[in-house]
């Protein structure tokens, strides 16, 4: 044990006297670890190197503890299943806080608590929180180590499940630590890391037996935007606990992006190549559980078209040197919704999963040592152990997998991974899709009249709620740019930032913006558009609009495909269903106007004038229709 000198740490942490056997001389990191160790009082400290041996040791230990089940089926090599506590199955938005210095800066979309008060609360709940457990220190980088401006973090956690999952979702360990140290010698600012503290909140008394999934009924997912800190307590699940993901790469990164002139978004990135061999990069912002992973891994239904993926959940958009927008996926894995992912709907995901090295959470176990979830195969196996550990048969009432069950799989196992995924500073973005889950009103695809109208599309985006977050499923909520739970600052300022950032691009390089909806119901009450691979037809129209070759019809809400411009050759859809999915219904839009007005009222003066103006113009066009 070495003792740390009492010098002020660069991240604002006061160093304390206990130090770990730190494999680093980077003082801010030693200070951070010392302070958290002193507060949380773990039994041991482990500095995560990210190696395979370390991972094997951790997974062995979790199998022993009952946290993981080792899959023995050859269909899932080197893979594991975890079952969470039934009360810890999704992000907890009601317990997620943006503790900015001024309440105004958290805005109406976030929970806010005065920072000093929250720090007091956190000091209380984290005091001794890691007793009886090992504290893991995970150096990580979001995006590429070789990026011009690498974004580092260090997650301290008492959950080995988090360590194993972070190893899939982000670049972690020794290499990252070495890079932080290297940069700290030349450019202290570039070596900055976001301190991220996580505890499941279940300290163990001496001799007390552990449970397979420790957690706490009391949960806090807290962000301090000015000091770029994350504190998460009480949950072991996904976005609550893998702090590089939503907490850093969206909430904290959106604040960094505001200050530095770029965008951190809840988007997939897809590379499309047309039969003529020209490639385009398209991103898509859809709320949680609304189809990003599926579109990111699309298997094109049209001959001659090729799709490759760059990412399925988070996209960082930065203005490039030539006035273009460049996109990069800061993650290195999928944390994808399992139910509905199958060989018949998403074969690319299934192929990546079947290469192994995956952690499944809240799926069902098959009798032959594999996993299953609703929609993996058309027919369910005769017998399963469901996600709660009970016997399950096709006659059972409850689903075998939790609706928010997830697969966690390395992205480099994707056969259709675009080589540009590895570009440290990203690729030029050509189009943005905004999409939600709407039974009515929103047509299959609408092109915005211009960039500002496209921001209006994003700002009014709406969707029926899903199982990805706690709460009631199926009610319509507005979800600006699919970022409602992830904007780390005032939502009006966020829209203003979108307006301003476009000033950093050359107008001819601004991506085209489209609104899509795969979920509209037809007159028979079922989803009208076949979706999944058939979304290729919409993507084709998007690309042809970029190239200027496809026709479009002006409507009050924007440009929709003309009858002949959407390729429906060989598509299994009735004329009625096609019409139902494309229709602009003026009566529905009159109601929608009311919904948008109510939504905009929340913003007060922070709504950009140019967005308000779009609403007025829309009203004029609809009333004239
Ligand atoms: P998060 O990981 O929570 O951010 O979700 P996501 O946006 O990546 O959603 P995902 O692709 O996992 O899809 C969620 C659900 O939507 C699954 O149950 C899919 O089966 C369903 N889905 C995806 N694409 C389509 C589509 O084109 N049509 C229909 N009808 N359903 C779809
Ligand atoms: C989402 O909810 O948007 C997810 C899953 O991608 S989680 O990592 O839990 O945020
Ligand atoms: Mn997501």
XYZ file of C-alpha atoms and ligand atoms in Angstrom:
668
model
C 0.000 0.000 0.000
C 1.223 3.461 -0.869
C 0.005 6.698 0.632
C -1.233 9.478 -1.556
C 0.012 13.006 -1.048
C -2.638 15.553 -0.136
C -2.618 17.670 -3.288
C -5.811 18.853 -4.968
C -6.881 16.436 -7.712
C -7.565 17.659 -11.254
C -11.093 16.296 -11.147
C -11.849 18.202 -7.966
C -11.494 15.182 -5.681
C -9.772 15.671 -2.389
C -7.179 12.945 -2.069
C -7.316 10.796 1.034
C -4.734 8.732 2.755
C -5.638 5.253 1.526
C -4.257 4.324 -1.846
C -4.551 1.112 -3.772
C -1.647 -0.701 -5.327
C -2.290 1.500 -8.259
C -0.840 0.449 -11.618
C -0.600 4.138 -12.437
C 1.143 7.288 -11.376
C -1.651 9.479 -12.740
C -2.404 11.523 -9.664
C -6.005 12.583 -10.459
C -6.918 8.927 -10.922
C -5.179 7.814 -7.730
C -6.963 10.623 -5.887
C -10.331 9.626 -7.312
C -9.889 5.964 -6.428
C -8.612 6.812 -2.967
C -11.535 9.035 -2.189
C -14.140 6.547 -3.392
C -12.432 3.704 -1.540
C -12.442 5.772 1.609
C -16.131 6.563 1.193
C -17.432 3.157 0.138
C -15.054 0.973 2.214
C -14.627 -2.031 -0.078
C -12.793 -5.171 1.056
C -10.474 -5.030 -1.932
C -9.609 -2.901 -4.937
C -9.047 -4.387 -8.371
C -7.709 -2.341 -11.273
C -9.299 -3.763 -14.395
C -6.829 -4.548 -17.202
C -9.465 -5.776 -19.665
C -7.629 -9.034 -20.443
C -9.236 -12.343 -21.380
C -7.733 -14.035 -18.296
C -9.238 -11.412 -16.037
C -12.597 -11.793 -17.748
C -12.436 -15.592 -17.347
C -11.692 -15.198 -13.674
C -14.606 -12.793 -13.176
C -17.089 -14.925 -15.085
C -15.977 -18.075 -13.193
C -16.539 -16.205 -9.979
C -19.993 -15.022 -11.095
C -20.983 -18.542 -12.139
C -19.933 -19.688 -8.658
C -22.021 -16.911 -7.065
C -25.082 -17.764 -9.179
C -25.068 -14.377 -10.939
C -24.284 -16.005 -14.284
C -25.264 -19.287 -15.865
C -22.617 -20.618 -18.245
C -24.263 -21.636 -21.525
C -23.196 -25.076 -22.633
C -24.985 -25.176 -25.984
C -22.528 -24.945 -28.922
C -24.891 -22.337 -30.378
C -23.719 -19.841 -27.741
C -19.966 -20.316 -27.239
C -18.278 -18.575 -24.312
C -21.564 -16.939 -23.332
C -23.510 -16.452 -20.117
C -27.009 -15.654 -18.938
C -27.886 -13.429 -15.990
C -31.252 -13.030 -14.317
C -31.718 -9.715 -12.579
C -33.750 -8.992 -9.512
C -37.361 -8.706 -10.814
C -37.378 -5.105 -9.548
C -34.253 -4.147 -11.507
C -35.103 -4.717 -15.171
C -34.880 -1.335 -16.944
C -33.667 2.232 -16.777
C -35.290 4.168 -13.914
C -36.102 7.581 -15.336
C -37.884 8.738 -12.188
C -34.641 8.214 -10.232
C -32.381 9.855 -12.828
C -31.142 13.335 -11.938
C -29.323 16.168 -13.662
C -27.869 18.176 -10.796
C -26.758 21.313 -12.592
C -25.791 24.332 -10.518
C -28.871 26.218 -11.746
C -32.230 24.448 -11.841
C -32.992 26.184 -15.130
C -30.104 24.342 -16.809
C -31.661 20.934 -16.111
C -34.833 22.032 -17.913
C -38.319 20.567 -17.669
C -37.378 17.146 -19.060
C -35.052 16.268 -16.176
C -35.327 15.697 -12.444
C -33.224 18.243 -10.621
C -31.909 18.405 -7.062
C -29.677 21.169 -5.774
C -26.095 19.823 -6.160
C -24.972 20.321 -2.554
C -28.092 18.586 -1.287
C -27.600 15.703 -3.708
C -23.947 15.375 -2.713
C -25.035 15.063 0.890
C -27.522 12.351 -0.030
C -24.912 10.518 -2.086
C -22.344 10.780 0.700
C -24.925 9.081 2.884
C -25.918 6.237 0.596
C -22.378 5.543 -0.662
C -20.923 5.527 2.845
C -19.790 1.936 3.320
C -21.806 0.847 0.269
C -19.069 -1.512 -0.965
C -18.391 -3.230 2.355
C -17.766 -6.917 1.867
C -17.277 -6.407 -1.878
C -14.454 -5.783 -4.324
C -14.225 -2.372 -5.871
C -13.292 -2.537 -9.571
C -11.623 0.393 -11.323
C -12.384 0.434 -15.056
C -10.500 2.939 -17.221
C -12.481 3.335 -20.455
C -12.724 5.484 -23.539
C -15.890 6.267 -25.471
C -15.011 6.407 -29.154
C -11.581 5.526 -30.423
C -8.340 5.781 -28.501
C -6.808 7.287 -31.647
C -9.528 9.956 -32.009
C -8.395 13.590 -32.215
C -10.236 14.191 -28.984
C -10.613 10.891 -27.078
C -13.264 10.951 -24.360
C -12.092 9.074 -21.286
C -13.907 7.845 -18.236
C -13.122 5.764 -15.194
C -15.959 3.711 -13.772
C -15.598 2.491 -10.239
C -18.077 -0.304 -9.544
C -18.692 -3.101 -7.072
C -20.420 -5.229 -9.728
C -18.379 -7.805 -11.667
C -21.355 -8.045 -14.078
C -20.769 -4.388 -14.895
C -17.054 -5.054 -15.489
C -17.776 -7.933 -17.882
C -20.478 -5.928 -19.676
C -18.371 -2.750 -19.928
C -15.632 -4.871 -21.510
C -18.050 -5.622 -24.349
C -19.617 -2.169 -24.629
C -16.512 0.047 -24.479
C -12.744 -0.009 -24.922
C -11.401 -0.570 -21.423
C -8.304 -1.459 -19.441
C -4.539 -1.155 -19.675
C -4.332 0.474 -23.127
C -6.761 3.168 -22.099
C -4.886 3.864 -18.894
C -1.614 4.096 -20.832
C -3.178 6.617 -23.221
C -4.492 8.759 -20.372
C -1.010 8.762 -18.837
C 0.659 9.545 -22.165
C -1.650 12.498 -22.835
C -1.339 13.789 -19.288
C 2.370 14.386 -19.932
C 1.666 16.726 -22.869
C -1.916 17.966 -22.564
C -3.609 17.704 -19.180
C -6.970 18.700 -20.670
C -6.977 15.849 -23.192
C -6.205 13.420 -20.373
C -9.363 14.425 -18.518
C -11.557 11.499 -17.524
C -15.162 11.514 -16.380
C -15.273 10.064 -12.878
C -18.157 7.589 -12.729
C -19.045 5.844 -9.488
C -21.382 2.872 -9.359
C -22.537 0.681 -6.505
C -25.304 -1.886 -6.442
C -25.949 -0.542 -2.952
C -25.848 -3.859 -1.136
C -22.974 -3.955 1.358
C -22.295 -7.308 3.006
C -21.738 -7.745 6.720
C -18.992 -10.194 7.715
C -20.316 -13.694 7.091
C -23.429 -12.487 5.275
C -24.237 -14.545 2.163
C -24.605 -12.681 -1.122
C -27.571 -12.952 -3.501
C -27.169 -13.592 -7.260
C -28.275 -10.078 -8.208
C -27.622 -7.595 -5.407
C -29.356 -4.215 -5.724
C -31.202 -1.703 -3.590
C -34.844 -0.527 -3.643
C -33.531 3.010 -3.361
C -31.936 4.095 -6.631
C -30.031 7.179 -7.745
C -28.685 7.802 -11.246
C -27.039 11.180 -10.825
C -25.142 13.495 -13.163
C -23.266 16.646 -12.244
C -22.969 18.265 -15.680
C -20.553 21.091 -14.824
C -17.952 18.837 -13.174
C -18.812 15.983 -15.602
C -19.400 13.444 -12.822
C -21.672 10.397 -12.690
C -22.888 8.657 -9.513
C -25.126 5.618 -9.773
C -26.531 3.720 -6.796
C -28.856 0.779 -6.284
C -29.242 -0.774 -9.746
C -27.106 -3.284 -11.632
C -29.006 -3.001 -14.897
C -27.989 -1.685 -18.341
C -28.251 2.040 -18.745
C -28.358 2.512 -14.968
C -25.048 0.770 -14.351
C -22.933 0.620 -17.524
C -22.002 4.243 -17.040
C -20.160 4.709 -20.338
C -23.416 4.254 -22.208
C -26.397 6.509 -21.540
C -24.933 8.391 -18.544
C -21.678 9.345 -20.267
C -22.065 8.973 -24.032
C -25.426 10.769 -24.020
C -26.135 12.801 -20.870
C -22.633 14.037 -19.993
C -21.495 14.000 -23.640
C -24.479 16.129 -24.682
C -23.247 18.780 -22.246
C -19.670 18.471 -23.542
C -21.096 18.699 -27.066
C -23.053 21.841 -26.227
C -19.887 23.459 -24.871
C -17.625 22.214 -27.670
C -19.914 22.598 -30.711
C -20.990 19.066 -31.619
C -23.906 16.652 -30.992
C -24.230 13.476 -28.872
C -27.293 11.587 -30.093
C -29.384 8.438 -29.525
C -28.875 7.178 -33.080
C -27.863 4.189 -35.148
C -25.496 4.576 -38.128
C -25.947 2.639 -41.344
C -23.872 2.588 -44.531
C -25.942 2.002 -47.659
C -24.496 1.175 -51.043
C -26.752 1.322 -54.086
C -26.514 -0.952 -57.135
C -24.365 1.708 -58.832
C -21.816 1.301 -56.030
C -22.307 4.704 -54.425
C -22.347 4.727 -50.605
C -24.242 6.905 -48.168
C -24.201 7.143 -44.386
C -27.572 7.445 -42.695
C -28.234 7.841 -38.987
C -31.513 7.182 -37.247
C -32.888 8.463 -33.944
C -35.705 6.288 -32.605
C -36.685 6.109 -28.925
C -35.697 3.078 -26.843
C -37.103 -0.201 -28.153
C -38.351 1.426 -31.377
C -36.133 -0.228 -33.961
C -32.584 1.205 -34.003
C -30.772 -2.125 -33.622
C -33.043 -3.738 -36.196
C -32.446 -1.003 -38.771
C -28.723 -0.879 -37.979
C -28.501 -4.572 -38.849
C -30.906 -4.632 -41.791
C -30.607 -7.309 -44.420
C -31.752 -5.459 -47.572
C -34.801 -6.931 -49.289
C -33.907 -5.302 -52.622
C -31.421 -6.823 -55.049
C -28.187 -4.929 -55.548
C -28.457 -2.934 -52.321
C -25.895 -3.429 -49.595
C -26.176 -2.424 -45.938
C -23.305 -2.312 -43.459
C -23.541 -1.109 -39.898
C -21.476 1.306 -37.836
C -23.590 1.380 -34.697
C -27.007 0.757 -33.216
C -27.577 3.127 -30.295
C -25.323 6.163 -29.881
C -23.823 8.525 -32.439
C -21.490 11.445 -31.922
C -21.769 14.037 -34.703
C -18.917 16.490 -35.124
C -18.433 19.254 -37.678
C -15.549 18.250 -39.966
C -12.843 20.292 -41.663
C -14.747 20.730 -44.930
C -18.033 21.817 -43.409
C -19.442 18.289 -43.308
C -20.865 16.452 -40.307
C -18.846 13.408 -39.287
C -20.367 10.552 -37.303
C -18.765 8.023 -35.020
C -20.175 5.282 -32.805
C -18.563 5.705 -29.373
C -19.465 2.148 -28.280
C -17.932 -1.229 -29.105
C -20.866 -3.550 -28.460
C -24.609 -4.059 -28.644
C -26.892 -3.955 -25.626
C -29.841 -4.951 -27.760
C -33.472 -5.795 -27.026
C -33.618 -9.607 -27.240
C -37.367 -10.238 -27.764
C -38.244 -9.855 -31.421
C -34.643 -10.507 -32.505
C -34.721 -13.683 -34.577
C -33.352 -15.463 -37.603
C -36.403 -14.358 -39.579
C -36.305 -10.680 -38.460
C -32.660 -9.881 -37.710
C -30.316 -12.579 -38.989
C -27.304 -10.248 -38.767
C -27.808 -9.838 -35.024
C -28.297 -13.596 -34.643
C -25.066 -14.299 -36.566
C -23.125 -11.886 -34.324
C -24.684 -13.436 -31.206
C -23.957 -16.966 -32.329
C -20.220 -16.199 -32.451
C -20.462 -16.098 -28.673
C -18.681 -13.928 -26.096
C -22.065 -12.566 -25.061
C -23.918 -11.878 -21.841
C -27.696 -12.271 -21.929
C -29.880 -10.713 -19.266
C -33.426 -11.781 -18.351
C -33.792 -14.277 -21.191
C -35.134 -17.830 -20.837
C -32.861 -20.901 -20.581
C -33.357 -23.880 -22.873
C -32.981 -27.510 -21.793
C -29.874 -27.892 -23.957
C -27.922 -25.134 -22.254
C -28.834 -22.279 -24.579
C -31.108 -19.255 -24.357
C -34.421 -18.331 -25.935
C -36.695 -15.336 -26.096
C -39.982 -14.502 -27.765
C -39.399 -14.059 -31.477
C -36.020 -15.827 -31.646
C -37.692 -18.665 -33.507
C -41.230 -18.801 -34.855
C -42.108 -21.647 -32.502
C -41.285 -21.706 -28.818
C -39.437 -24.734 -27.382
C -41.625 -27.185 -25.431
C -39.911 -26.406 -22.145
C -37.868 -23.521 -20.774
C -36.751 -21.974 -17.519
C -38.180 -18.474 -17.723
C -36.304 -15.314 -16.737
C -37.628 -15.568 -13.184
C -36.298 -19.118 -12.838
C -39.633 -20.945 -13.181
C -40.593 -23.800 -15.482
C -42.201 -22.497 -18.646
C -44.168 -24.115 -21.471
C -45.926 -22.558 -24.479
C -49.131 -22.718 -22.376
C -47.691 -20.424 -19.724
C -49.366 -17.040 -19.387
C -46.308 -14.850 -18.892
C -43.580 -14.387 -21.495
C -40.496 -16.563 -21.050
C -38.101 -13.625 -21.439
C -38.658 -10.205 -19.913
C -39.823 -7.742 -22.631
C -36.662 -5.685 -21.939
C -34.342 -8.729 -21.929
C -31.044 -7.851 -23.604
C -28.112 -9.383 -25.452
C -24.700 -7.841 -24.867
C -22.423 -8.743 -27.784
C -19.170 -7.336 -29.212
C -19.853 -5.274 -32.354
C -16.766 -6.630 -34.133
C -18.540 -9.990 -34.388
C -20.895 -8.442 -36.954
C -20.328 -9.836 -40.468
C -21.810 -6.697 -42.017
C -19.742 -4.271 -39.929
C -18.701 -1.329 -42.140
C -14.913 -0.863 -42.324
C -15.583 2.819 -41.518
C -16.632 1.770 -38.007
C -12.890 1.809 -37.295
C -12.342 5.394 -38.560
C -11.250 7.200 -35.382
C -12.825 10.491 -36.470
C -15.886 9.117 -38.235
C -17.435 9.478 -41.681
C -19.545 12.099 -43.470
C -23.237 11.927 -42.642
C -25.711 12.144 -45.539
C -29.140 11.761 -43.921
C -30.872 11.609 -40.562
C -34.071 9.667 -39.880
C -36.274 10.508 -36.912
C -38.746 7.781 -36.058
C -41.204 6.706 -33.409
C -43.849 4.157 -32.686
C -47.164 5.757 -33.702
C -50.381 3.836 -34.397
C -51.869 6.820 -36.263
C -51.062 10.174 -37.917
C -47.383 9.809 -38.853
C -46.830 8.410 -42.375
C -44.260 5.784 -43.279
C -41.777 8.415 -44.493
C -41.785 12.201 -44.863
C -38.878 14.332 -46.015
C -38.442 17.697 -44.337
C -38.729 20.820 -46.450
C -35.331 21.988 -45.217
C -32.906 21.609 -42.287
C -34.891 23.769 -39.874
C -38.081 21.879 -40.684
C -36.071 18.715 -40.012
C -35.169 19.996 -36.547
C -38.894 20.595 -36.079
C -39.475 16.913 -36.963
C -36.966 15.936 -34.296
C -38.271 18.373 -31.698
C -41.838 17.042 -32.018
C -40.902 13.372 -32.306
C -43.306 11.175 -30.373
C -43.719 7.531 -29.566
C -45.792 5.098 -27.598
C -43.829 4.081 -24.489
C -42.082 0.683 -24.310
C -40.617 -1.683 -21.741
C -37.127 -0.131 -22.046
C -37.924 2.174 -19.131
C -40.020 1.595 -16.000
C -43.590 2.850 -16.192
C -46.744 2.297 -18.215
C -46.288 0.894 -21.717
C -48.179 2.235 -24.745
C -48.999 5.888 -24.042
C -47.874 8.586 -26.502
C -45.105 10.792 -25.241
C -43.071 13.453 -26.991
C -39.441 12.451 -27.233
C -37.301 15.136 -28.889
C -34.693 13.532 -31.155
C -35.377 10.299 -29.155
C -33.318 12.008 -26.434
C -36.023 12.775 -23.839
C -34.408 10.686 -21.068
C -30.872 11.510 -22.217
C -30.547 15.284 -22.716
C -28.093 16.379 -20.023
C -29.280 20.005 -19.968
C -32.238 22.252 -20.755
C -34.304 20.806 -23.630
C -34.893 24.236 -25.210
C -31.157 24.965 -25.119
C -30.638 21.555 -26.697
C -32.905 22.462 -29.634
C -31.150 25.839 -29.898
C -27.855 23.969 -30.045
C -29.150 21.875 -32.958
C -30.062 25.118 -34.763
C -26.660 26.663 -34.017
C -24.529 23.639 -34.823
C -25.886 23.626 -38.374
C -24.135 26.976 -38.798
C -20.861 25.039 -38.506
C -21.641 22.963 -41.594
C -21.574 24.040 -45.243
C -25.232 24.231 -46.356
C -24.617 21.818 -49.256
C -23.220 19.258 -46.774
C -26.145 19.381 -44.323
C -27.722 15.927 -44.082
C -31.282 15.572 -45.391
C -33.796 14.876 -42.630
C -36.704 12.417 -42.747
C -39.496 11.406 -40.370
C -40.355 7.687 -40.434
C -42.911 5.439 -38.744
C -42.818 1.667 -39.210
C -45.689 1.157 -36.751
C -48.770 2.866 -38.209
C -51.963 0.783 -38.076
C -54.093 0.184 -41.134
C -57.890 0.119 -41.291
C -57.867 -3.536 -40.144
C -56.089 -2.529 -36.915
C -52.806 -4.306 -37.647
C -49.461 -2.678 -38.449
C -49.771 -1.679 -42.100
C -46.115 -1.709 -43.198
C -44.214 -5.033 -43.160
C -41.108 -3.321 -41.731
C -37.777 -4.969 -40.891
C -35.937 -5.942 -44.131
C -38.631 -4.210 -46.177
C -37.568 -0.889 -44.684
C -34.913 -1.105 -47.427
C -37.566 0.348 -49.714
C -37.786 3.463 -47.578
C -33.986 3.676 -47.416
C -33.859 3.403 -51.198
C -36.247 6.357 -51.482
C -34.094 8.299 -48.995
C -30.949 7.652 -51.052
C -32.731 8.549 -54.271
C -33.903 11.794 -52.693
C -30.274 12.549 -51.799
C -29.295 11.812 -55.381
C -32.249 13.829 -56.665
C -33.726 11.000 -58.717
C -36.907 10.048 -56.801
C -40.185 11.901 -56.996
C -41.908 13.436 -53.971
C -45.293 14.933 -53.329
C -45.695 18.152 -51.358
C -48.120 17.771 -48.456
C -48.835 20.117 -45.553
C -46.461 18.115 -43.336
C -43.570 17.674 -45.766
C -42.604 15.606 -48.809
C -43.881 12.060 -49.145
C -43.129 9.499 -51.871
C -45.209 9.723 -55.029
C -47.063 6.565 -55.947
C -44.316 5.360 -58.265
C -41.257 6.576 -56.406
C -41.496 4.072 -53.530
C -40.272 0.722 -54.834
C -42.971 -1.822 -53.929
C -41.950 -4.354 -56.559
C -42.518 -7.844 -55.165
C -43.626 -6.475 -51.782
C -46.318 -8.438 -50.000
C -48.684 -5.613 -49.077
C -52.258 -4.804 -50.067
C -53.078 -1.527 -51.841
C -55.129 -0.519 -48.792
C -52.316 -1.165 -46.347
C -49.840 0.755 -48.504
C -52.256 3.648 -48.723
C -52.865 3.519 -44.956
C -49.162 3.665 -44.205
C -48.443 6.641 -46.504
C -51.598 8.723 -46.015
C -51.507 12.282 -44.639
C -54.800 12.688 -42.781
C -55.618 16.366 -42.230
C -58.024 15.614 -39.362
C -55.388 13.560 -37.543
C -52.897 16.380 -38.077
C -55.280 18.958 -36.623
C -55.241 16.879 -33.436
C -51.499 16.510 -33.697
C -51.139 20.304 -33.829
C -52.861 20.502 -30.452
C -50.504 17.864 -29.063
C -47.460 19.761 -30.385
C -48.736 23.061 -28.967
C -49.168 21.466 -25.543
C -45.697 20.000 -25.818
C -44.078 23.291 -26.836
C -45.803 25.065 -23.939
C -43.467 23.164 -21.593
C -40.425 24.931 -23.012
C -41.451 28.472 -22.068
C -38.987 31.012 -23.522
C -36.309 28.460 -24.111
C -37.966 27.174 -27.320
C -36.001 28.545 -30.300
C -38.047 31.067 -32.303
C -37.264 29.230 -35.539
C -38.915 26.073 -34.186
C -41.991 27.965 -32.991
C -42.173 29.497 -36.480
C -42.208 26.005 -38.017
C -45.300 25.191 -35.961
C -47.071 28.327 -37.202
C -46.208 27.477 -40.792
C -47.428 23.910 -40.326
C -50.694 25.203 -38.901
C -51.172 27.509 -41.872
C -50.522 24.702 -44.334
C -52.835 22.271 -42.552
C -55.653 24.766 -42.240
C -55.361 25.541 -45.931
C -55.509 21.864 -46.891
P -32.952 0.342 -27.510
O -31.832 -0.631 -27.496
O -33.848 0.243 -26.336
O -32.500 1.742 -27.736
O -33.953 -0.115 -28.726
P -33.854 -0.044 -30.309
O -34.323 1.287 -30.806
O -32.528 -0.503 -30.784
O -34.991 -1.078 -30.763
P -34.894 -2.524 -31.456
O -34.297 -2.481 -32.833
O -34.262 -3.441 -30.507
O -36.419 -2.894 -31.646
C -37.316 -2.955 -30.584
C -38.582 -3.645 -30.973
O -39.140 -3.074 -32.149
C -38.389 -5.119 -31.270
O -39.396 -5.851 -30.595
C -38.560 -5.237 -32.747
O -39.118 -6.465 -33.091
C -39.479 -4.075 -33.097
N -39.204 -3.567 -34.460
C -38.009 -3.143 -34.933
N -38.101 -2.780 -36.237
C -39.383 -2.969 -36.592
C -40.113 -2.772 -37.821
O -39.594 -2.343 -38.846
N -41.443 -3.063 -37.787
C -42.055 -3.532 -36.662
N -43.347 -3.798 -36.737
N -41.399 -3.751 -35.508
C -40.086 -3.463 -35.455
C -32.249 2.202 -24.118
O -33.091 2.097 -23.225
O -32.285 3.123 -24.975
C -31.168 1.201 -24.220
C -30.994 0.257 -23.128
O -30.415 1.222 -25.183
S -30.144 0.922 -21.787
O -28.717 0.618 -21.941
O -30.670 0.289 -20.587
O -30.292 2.358 -21.745
Mn -31.014 2.896 -26.656
